[in-house]
Amino acid sequence: MSEQDPRLLLQPAPLLQQGMTTPQAMKDVWIALAPATLFGIWHFGISSLLVIITTIIGAMITEWAFTPPEKRGHVMGDWSGALTGLLLALTLPPGLPLWMAFLGGAVSTGLGKVMWGGLGNNIFNPALVGRAFLLATFPIVMTTWHGSVDSFFTIHPSNLAMPLMQSATDAVSQATPLGLLKFQQSATATGSLLLGTTTGSLGETSALLLLLGGIFLILRRDIDWRIPVAIFITAALFSAIINSFDAVKYPSPLFTLFSGGMMLGALFMAPDPVTSPLTPRGAIIFGVGIGLLVVLIRVWGGLPEGVMYAILLMNAATPLIDRATQPRVFGRGRPRE
Amino acid sequence: MSHSNLKSQDPSSSRLIISMAIAGLFSGLIIIGIYLATFNTIKANKARELKEAVFRVLPNVTQMSQLRLEDGRVVAYSGDPDENTLYAGFDNRGHFIGYALTGSGAGFQDTIKMLYGYQPDKERIVGMRVLDSRETPGLGDKIYKDSEFVSNFDALSVYPTIKVVKKGNKTKNSEVDAITGATISSKAVVRIINLANKKWLSNLPANPPEAPEPEKANRADKKQSKTEAY
Amino acid sequence: MAEKMSGYDEMLKGLWRENPVFVQVLGMCPMLAVTNSAVNAVVMGVATFFVLVSSSFLVSSFRGVIPKQVRISIYVVIIATFVTVADYTLLALVPAIHKELGAFIPLIVANCIILGRQEAFASKNSVKFAVFDAIGSAGGFMFALLALGSVREILGEGKIFGIPLFGDNFEPWIIMILPPGGFITLGLILLFFNWVTARRAARNQLQAQPVTSSRGSHIQ
């Protein structure tokens, strides 16, 4: 039956109150994401704001519905459900029908988080679970990209498609920098990748602002710096090697770092403390794995983008990495299995 | 023998063997029975399916004959179809229309097998039908479910080679509009046809083959109308 | 009259309270593999129904003469025979669906629900009860297949038994007709069943009645 509050608090040392709490860490992430989010809204227009709001609502309603009433205040209070919704929204195309955005938000908390027992128990990054679901469910809509809009208040007609229906008008998809490279072998200038004036998911385009947010999180010690650094170094090295074979076909290191969801994924999703290894060595292995997988999938896979699957695959390997890199107890031999 | 007796004493090995043998015997008899009972229907189903496919890929065809490529020559053939079998289609007055050729190769998930109609005099493909595939439902399976894609093959020039282009960019007679979201499957279909063409086209005889006997044609007619009603 | 009542009870037990899929979680392989459309689900269900009911009938009829030592082999022979019959019949009657179901028709022989019912029930009970029990279990399996198949077809293609429900503009949920859709749908249905069972158990406890055992109930 329902869990009762413990009468007696039993926990191992240290018993000191730590400075960092979950709501505090969440607040930091909100601040860190704010610039890139605001830029995305400005760049892609009010459509993207609608997508963000809908995803957050979807995520929060699901979390509320599947949480026992007596725990709701506590669980909803840390705003992590809403953060999941925001992170998911940042990986979605701005012209996505709102009903799909809502569904994505619901799936990301429902299947990505609540089902595992709530925050802290999930194996996979919830936002990416939602995105993976949407990509597998609506592959064409999820890869229909809208460019920047003429007027801020333009709402894409595809946003307003009726639930379960596709939009009546055919959207003209614009190629993302990754798609351009993969299918037309034309590289986008690093400058526009940094600024984010390209086509793409609504919060992933501005590499510079995401990097700023990430540095803020690292300085606040909300995330382990080893993970993004390992990802960046591995991906850059790997693409430098293959780029030296064929500079037209394969991405340059800078392109690899600043295009697609690399910044968003490496700084805000991969280092999620719940789904990444706890040990320093583990964090590096985790980052190297993601860096390798991203380039592998982007260059040789069927899809132009690979950040999402790279992170999800390494999420799955996290328990194993944690186990393998456990520091041994001082003064004793290697632990025996 | 009663139930309780079984538990108290162990039956002899011969009794066990006999029980098994009897069970096996009856099982065998039943299986042979159902095999014989369904044999003709299953064979007819297969033949009908093939005929339907041939009629689908060759417009206005009402009769067909089965041929086989043997040592670089096309000869009449009446055995079971294999990868070297082809079919010649004729209209109801016995005029030769074209060949139905088979092709198979790797798709996105598993081997795609297909049949396509080819008119040698016009050097073009006039129809394509996927016989067997395990492409992704909802995406890759559009190679046979999407009528727009299939209609690419209704009048497709085979020279120099067939090319896949992004949807909406078709400009030449030998180009195929790819399916949005299923480029790999679209390309696989075209690659298989190009490969099959290499095998078939140079070996097709210059003179059209002879039409089958008319009574056979009538039967084929009936079969087809029955199929459609079914 | 009492005997008749319990016969129905044997049947109802398989349909709902001890549903082989939702409560016992058996037969997952065909459950996940062939439920991408309602028609496939029904054909699979009918084939399994035929095999299970016929096998239970035979096993129960001959329960007195089948030696205990070789009973499993004989059950398997009986089941395999009926599976072959079903396989050929479907191939002759509905070749298109047979092609889609592919290897899963022959694999009915490995469906643990069938051998399970023979060993646990048909070999120990009268023909009448064995058949009722088989109808219940097979019916429960069919019901589960149909539930999963319908949900997946409605969301995955916007159709039910091939009839469009939402018009041309429906946006198909492609994942639903792919294997992950099977897992997700089954998981959600199991979630619902466990929720219902847990609620019922809680209510029963409130009424201070002895709770009948059921493997799906979550009473601690």
Coordinates of C-alpha atoms in Angstrom, one line a residue, chain C residues 99-175:
Chain C
K99 CA 1.9 -14.4 -45.8
E100 CA 1.8 -11.5 -43.3
L101 CA 1.6 -13.8 -40.3
G102 CA 4.5 -15.7 -41.7
A103 CA 6.4 -17.9 -39.3
F104 CA 4.0 -17.1 -36.4
I105 CA 1.4 -19.7 -37.5
P106 CA 3.8 -22.6 -37.2
L107 CA 5.1 -21.0 -34.0
I108 CA 1.6 -21.5 -32.4
V109 CA 3.0 -24.9 -31.4
A110 CA 5.4 -23.1 -29.1
N111 CA 2.7 -20.9 -27.5
C112 CA 3.0 -21.7 -23.9
I113 CA -0.7 -21.0 -23.3
I114 CA -1.6 -24.1 -25.3
L115 CA 0.8 -26.6 -23.7
G116 CA 0.1 -25.0 -20.4
R117 CA -3.6 -25.6 -20.5
Q118 CA -3.1 -29.3 -21.5
E119 CA -0.7 -29.9 -18.7
A120 CA -2.5 -27.9 -16.0
F121 CA -6.1 -28.5 -16.9
A122 CA -7.1 -30.8 -19.8
S123 CA -5.1 -33.8 -18.7
K124 CA -6.9 -33.7 -15.3
N125 CA -10.5 -32.8 -16.1
S126 CA -13.5 -34.1 -17.9
V127 CA -13.8 -33.3 -21.6
K128 CA -16.6 -30.8 -21.0
F129 CA -14.6 -28.8 -18.5
A130 CA -11.5 -29.1 -20.6
V131 CA -13.3 -27.6 -23.6
F132 CA -14.9 -24.8 -21.6
D133 CA -11.5 -24.0 -20.1
A134 CA -9.9 -24.0 -23.5
I135 CA -12.6 -21.8 -24.9
G136 CA -12.1 -19.4 -22.1
S137 CA -8.3 -19.2 -22.4
A138 CA -8.3 -19.1 -26.2
G139 CA -11.1 -16.5 -26.1
G140 CA -9.1 -14.4 -23.6
F141 CA -6.0 -14.7 -25.8
M142 CA -8.1 -13.6 -28.9
F143 CA -9.6 -10.8 -26.9
A144 CA -6.1 -9.6 -26.0
L145 CA -4.9 -9.9 -29.5
L146 CA -7.8 -8.0 -30.8
A147 CA -7.5 -5.2 -28.2
L148 CA -3.8 -4.7 -29.1
G149 CA -4.4 -5.1 -32.8
S150 CA -7.3 -2.6 -32.8
V151 CA -5.4 0.1 -30.9
R152 CA -2.3 -0.4 -33.1
E153 CA -4.3 -0.3 -36.3
I154 CA -6.4 2.7 -35.3
L155 CA -3.4 4.8 -34.3
G156 CA -1.0 3.4 -36.8
E157 CA -3.1 3.6 -39.9
G158 CA -6.3 5.4 -38.9
K159 CA -8.3 2.3 -39.8
I160 CA -10.1 -0.6 -38.1
F161 CA -10.3 -3.9 -40.1
G162 CA -9.2 -1.8 -43.1
I163 CA -12.0 0.7 -42.8
P164 CA -10.7 4.3 -42.6
L165 CA -12.0 6.1 -39.5
F166 CA -10.6 9.6 -39.8
G167 CA -10.6 10.5 -43.5
D168 CA -7.7 11.2 -45.8
N169 CA -5.9 13.7 -43.6
F170 CA -5.1 11.3 -40.8
E171 CA -1.5 11.4 -39.7
P172 CA -0.5 7.8 -39.0
W173 CA 1.5 7.0 -35.9
I174 CA 4.1 4.9 -37.7
I175 CA 5.6 3.7 -34.5

